[in-house]
Amino acid sequence: MAKQKGFIKLQGSLGGLTFYESGGNSIVKTTGGVDKSRINNDPNYKRTRENMSEFGASATVGKALRLGFSSIIKSFKDSTITGRLTGTMKRLNTLGSGIRGQRQFEILTNKIVLEGFEFNSKIPLSTVFYPEFTAPTLDTNRSIATWVIPNFNTSNFLRAPEGATHFKLILVSTILSNYEYVPGLKKYEPTDSEENEVNGISYSDAIAIGGEVGADTTLTVDLGFTSALPNTVGVVLATGILFYQQINTEFYELSSANAMRISAIG
């Protein structure tokens, strides 16, 4: 691998060389690789096919989780969230039942892999919001999520960005189904497609920064299920904080220091 220098920057393949941009640099490398048909059929590439199957599925399951947070994720995500979620799902996949290349994604069984995931790796929730509180809980049907934040002093247990006058606490609940390999389709599908990605969100009122909140804050999300959800889905509960600046009577969301993490899966 080498860097291109000079006024003219090439992109594409020419004479056995490939030219492309990476990290703001112009890179050139020799063109190579294995023919696709050989990867798909050669017994020597069986392990490669297995890895490709599970890695592609990890990206699919990660996308399903992101879609479950689609109404709010833009306020929190960093540029690495897609890759980090794919990697997290791949670790979860390695714990699943089945043979290599077809191992299941068992969300509830292996929830510990996902719990604690930060939507912005540079701003963990605990670095901006650190009063004592417990993780959200679920009712017996796993449809109603509740998060109770005891009264706290915002001057002591909050690291607000410059210009922030208020904040809101949020609770998001979304369902992520298990995924299993379907031999007839040669790909992974959710075991519970109807429940998959069903979600809801609850915001607190805008709370002024400075002094005590004055009372406990309780957030509730009801996904509307009247019977118990199957164990083949996990209810992913995320907690977060959004900062605002009040100008006259309007509240404007700030783009810095907002944080959210997966606090529990039930």
Coordinates of C-alpha atoms in Angstrom, one line a residue:
M1 CA 0.0 0.0 0.0
A2 CA 1.3 3.5 -0.9
K3 CA 0.0 7.1 -0.9
Q4 CA -0.5 9.0 -4.1
K5 CA 1.3 12.3 -4.4
G6 CA 0.9 15.0 -7.0
F7 CA -1.7 17.2 -8.5
I8 CA -3.9 14.5 -10.2
K9 CA -5.6 12.0 -7.9
L10 CA -6.8 8.8 -9.5
Q11 CA -9.7 6.6 -8.4
G12 CA -10.6 3.1 -9.7
S13 CA -8.5 0.3 -11.1
L14 CA -5.8 0.6 -13.8
G15 CA -3.0 -1.7 -14.8
G16 CA -3.3 -4.0 -11.8
L17 CA -3.5 -1.1 -9.4
T18 CA -6.5 0.2 -7.4
F19 CA -6.7 3.9 -6.5
Y20 CA -9.0 5.1 -3.7
E21 CA -9.5 7.6 -0.9
S22 CA -9.2 6.6 2.8
G23 CA -9.0 8.9 5.8
G24 CA -8.4 11.9 3.6
N25 CA -5.4 10.3 1.9
S26 CA -5.2 9.0 -1.7
I27 CA -4.1 5.3 -1.5
V28 CA -2.9 3.0 -4.2
K29 CA -2.6 -0.8 -3.8
T30 CA -2.3 -3.8 -6.1
T31 CA -5.5 -5.3 -7.4
G32 CA -6.2 -8.8 -6.2
G33 CA -8.6 -11.0 -4.5
V34 CA -10.3 -14.4 -5.0
D35 CA -13.0 -15.0 -7.6
K36 CA -16.5 -14.8 -6.1
S37 CA -17.6 -18.1 -7.6
R38 CA -14.6 -19.8 -5.9
I39 CA -15.5 -18.4 -2.5
N40 CA -19.1 -19.6 -3.0
N41 CA -18.2 -23.1 -4.1
D42 CA -14.6 -24.2 -3.2
P43 CA -14.5 -26.5 -0.1
N44 CA -11.3 -24.7 0.9
Y45 CA -13.4 -21.5 1.5
K46 CA -16.0 -23.2 3.7
R47 CA -14.9 -21.2 6.8
T48 CA -14.9 -18.0 4.8
R49 CA -18.5 -18.6 3.7
E50 CA -19.5 -19.3 7.3
N51 CA -17.9 -16.1 8.5
M52 CA -19.6 -14.1 5.7
S53 CA -23.0 -15.5 6.5
E54 CA -22.8 -14.6 10.2
F55 CA -21.1 -11.3 9.7
G56 CA -23.8 -10.2 7.2
A57 CA -26.5 -11.3 9.7
S58 CA -24.8 -9.4 12.4
A59 CA -25.1 -6.2 10.3
T60 CA -28.8 -7.1 9.7
V61 CA -29.6 -7.6 13.4
G62 CA -27.7 -4.4 14.3
K63 CA -29.7 -2.5 11.7
A64 CA -32.9 -3.8 13.2
L65 CA -31.9 -2.5 16.6
R66 CA -31.0 0.9 15.2
L67 CA -34.5 1.0 13.5
G68 CA -36.0 0.4 16.9
F69 CA -34.5 3.6 18.0
S70 CA -35.0 5.5 14.8
S71 CA -37.2 8.3 16.3
I72 CA -34.4 9.4 18.6
I73 CA -31.1 7.9 17.6
K74 CA -29.9 11.0 15.6
S75 CA -29.6 12.9 18.8
F76 CA -27.1 10.5 20.3
K77 CA -25.3 8.4 17.8
D78 CA -21.6 8.8 16.8
S79 CA -20.0 7.9 13.5
T80 CA -18.9 4.5 14.7
I81 CA -22.3 3.2 15.9
T82 CA -23.0 1.0 12.9
G83 CA -19.7 -0.8 13.1
R84 CA -19.8 -1.1 16.9
L85 CA -23.2 -2.6 16.8
T86 CA -22.3 -5.0 14.1
G87 CA -19.3 -6.1 16.2
T88 CA -21.4 -6.5 19.3
M89 CA -23.9 -8.6 17.4
K90 CA -21.2 -10.8 16.1
R91 CA -20.0 -11.4 19.7
L92 CA -23.6 -12.3 20.6
N93 CA -23.8 -14.6 17.6
T94 CA -20.8 -16.6 18.7
L95 CA -22.7 -17.6 21.8
G96 CA -25.8 -18.8 19.9
S97 CA -26.9 -22.4 19.3
G98 CA -26.4 -24.1 15.9
I99 CA -23.5 -24.9 13.6
R100 CA -21.0 -22.3 12.4
G101 CA -22.4 -20.1 9.7
Q102 CA -25.9 -20.7 11.0
R103 CA -25.7 -19.9 14.7
Q104 CA -28.7 -18.1 16.1
F105 CA -28.9 -14.6 17.6
E106 CA -30.5 -15.3 21.0
I107 CA -31.1 -11.8 22.4
L108 CA -32.6 -12.5 25.8
T109 CA -30.3 -15.5 26.6
N110 CA -27.2 -13.5 25.8
K111 CA -28.4 -10.0 26.9
I112 CA -25.2 -9.3 28.8
V113 CA -23.4 -8.7 25.6
L114 CA -25.7 -5.8 24.7
E115 CA -26.4 -4.3 28.1
G116 CA -24.2 -1.2 28.7
F117 CA -23.9 -0.4 25.0
E118 CA -23.3 3.4 24.6
F119 CA -24.8 5.1 21.5
N120 CA -21.9 7.6 21.6
S121 CA -18.7 5.9 22.6
K122 CA -17.1 9.3 23.4
I123 CA -19.9 10.4 25.7
P124 CA -21.0 7.5 28.0
L125 CA -24.1 8.3 29.9
S126 CA -22.3 8.0 33.3
T127 CA -20.0 10.9 32.4
V128 CA -22.8 13.5 32.1
F129 CA -25.5 12.0 34.3
Y130 CA -24.5 10.4 37.6
P131 CA -27.1 10.4 40.4
E132 CA -28.0 7.1 42.0
F133 CA -30.7 5.2 40.2
T134 CA -31.7 1.7 39.2
A135 CA -32.2 0.3 35.7
P136 CA -35.7 0.4 34.2
T137 CA -38.1 -2.5 35.0
L138 CA -40.8 -4.4 33.1
D139 CA -44.2 -5.7 34.0
T140 CA -45.0 -9.4 33.8
N141 CA -46.0 -9.2 30.1
R142 CA -42.8 -7.3 29.4
S143 CA -44.9 -4.6 27.7
I144 CA -44.7 -1.8 30.2
A145 CA -41.3 -0.3 31.0
T146 CA -40.8 2.0 34.0
W147 CA -37.8 4.0 35.0
V148 CA -37.8 5.9 38.3
I149 CA -35.1 8.5 39.0
P150 CA -35.0 9.6 42.6
N151 CA -34.8 13.4 43.3
F152 CA -31.2 14.7 42.9
N153 CA -29.3 17.9 42.9
T154 CA -28.6 18.9 39.3
S155 CA -25.7 21.1 40.4
N156 CA -23.8 18.0 41.8
F157 CA -24.8 15.1 39.6
L158 CA -24.9 16.6 36.1
R159 CA -22.2 17.7 33.7
A160 CA -24.1 20.0 31.4
P161 CA -22.6 21.5 28.2
E162 CA -22.0 25.2 28.0
G163 CA -25.2 27.1 27.3
A164 CA -27.6 24.4 28.6
T165 CA -30.4 25.7 30.8
H166 CA -32.6 22.5 31.0
F167 CA -32.5 18.8 30.3
K168 CA -34.9 16.0 29.7
L169 CA -34.6 12.4 30.7
I170 CA -35.7 9.8 28.2
L171 CA -36.7 6.1 28.3
V172 CA -36.9 4.1 25.1
S173 CA -38.3 0.6 24.8
T174 CA -37.9 -1.5 21.7
I175 CA -38.3 -5.2 20.8
L176 CA -35.5 -7.1 19.2
S177 CA -36.4 -10.6 18.0
N178 CA -34.0 -13.5 17.9
Y179 CA -32.7 -14.2 14.4
E180 CA -32.2 -17.7 12.9
Y181 CA -30.8 -19.1 9.7
V182 CA -33.4 -20.2 7.2
P183 CA -31.8 -22.9 4.9
G184 CA -34.3 -22.5 2.1
L185 CA -33.6 -18.8 1.9
K186 CA -29.9 -19.1 2.7
K187 CA -30.2 -16.1 5.0
Y188 CA -31.2 -15.1 8.6
E189 CA -34.8 -14.0 9.4
P190 CA -36.4 -12.8 12.7
T191 CA -38.2 -15.5 14.6
D192 CA -40.9 -13.0 15.6
S193 CA -41.3 -10.5 12.7
E194 CA -44.5 -8.9 14.0
E195 CA -43.0 -7.9 17.3
N196 CA -39.6 -7.0 15.9
E197 CA -38.7 -3.3 16.1
V198 CA -42.0 -2.3 17.9
N199 CA -41.0 0.6 20.1
G200 CA -42.0 3.5 22.2
I201 CA -40.4 6.5 23.9
S202 CA -41.1 8.7 27.0
Y203 CA -39.7 12.1 27.8
S204 CA -39.6 13.9 31.2
D205 CA -40.7 17.5 31.3
A206 CA -37.9 20.0 30.8
I207 CA -36.0 20.2 34.1
A208 CA -34.1 23.4 35.0
I209 CA -30.4 23.0 35.7
G210 CA -29.3 24.3 39.1
G211 CA -30.4 23.0 42.5
E212 CA -32.6 20.0 43.2
V213 CA -35.1 18.5 40.7
G214 CA -37.6 18.7 43.6
A215 CA -39.3 15.3 43.2
D216 CA -38.7 11.8 41.8
T217 CA -39.0 11.5 38.0
T218 CA -41.0 8.5 36.7
L219 CA -41.0 7.6 33.0
T220 CA -43.2 4.9 31.5
V221 CA -43.4 3.3 28.1
D222 CA -46.3 0.9 27.2
L223 CA -45.9 -1.1 24.0
G224 CA -49.5 -2.2 24.1
F225 CA -49.2 -6.0 24.4
T226 CA -52.0 -7.6 26.4
S227 CA -50.3 -11.0 26.7
A228 CA -46.8 -12.1 27.7
L229 CA -44.1 -11.7 25.0
P230 CA -42.3 -14.9 24.0
N231 CA -38.8 -15.6 25.2
T232 CA -37.6 -15.5 21.6
V233 CA -37.7 -11.6 21.8
G234 CA -35.8 -9.3 24.0
V235 CA -37.2 -5.9 25.2
V236 CA -34.3 -3.5 24.9
L237 CA -34.5 -0.6 27.4
A238 CA -32.4 2.5 26.8
T239 CA -32.0 5.5 29.1
G240 CA -30.6 8.9 28.2
I241 CA -30.5 12.6 28.7
L242 CA -31.0 15.5 26.3
F243 CA -29.8 19.0 27.0
Y244 CA -31.7 22.2 26.0
Q245 CA -31.2 25.9 26.0
Q246 CA -34.3 28.0 26.8
I247 CA -34.7 31.2 24.8
N248 CA -37.8 33.1 25.8
T249 CA -40.5 30.4 26.0
E250 CA -38.8 28.0 23.5
F251 CA -36.5 25.1 24.2
Y252 CA -33.8 24.3 21.7
E253 CA -32.0 21.0 21.8
L254 CA -28.3 21.2 22.0
S255 CA -26.1 18.9 19.9
S256 CA -23.4 18.2 22.5
A257 CA -23.2 16.1 25.6
N258 CA -26.4 14.2 24.9
A259 CA -26.0 10.6 25.9
M260 CA -27.9 7.3 25.9
R261 CA -27.1 3.7 26.6
I262 CA -28.8 0.3 26.7
S263 CA -29.5 -0.1 30.4
A264 CA -31.4 -3.4 30.5
I265 CA -32.9 -6.1 28.4
G266 CA -35.8 -8.1 29.7

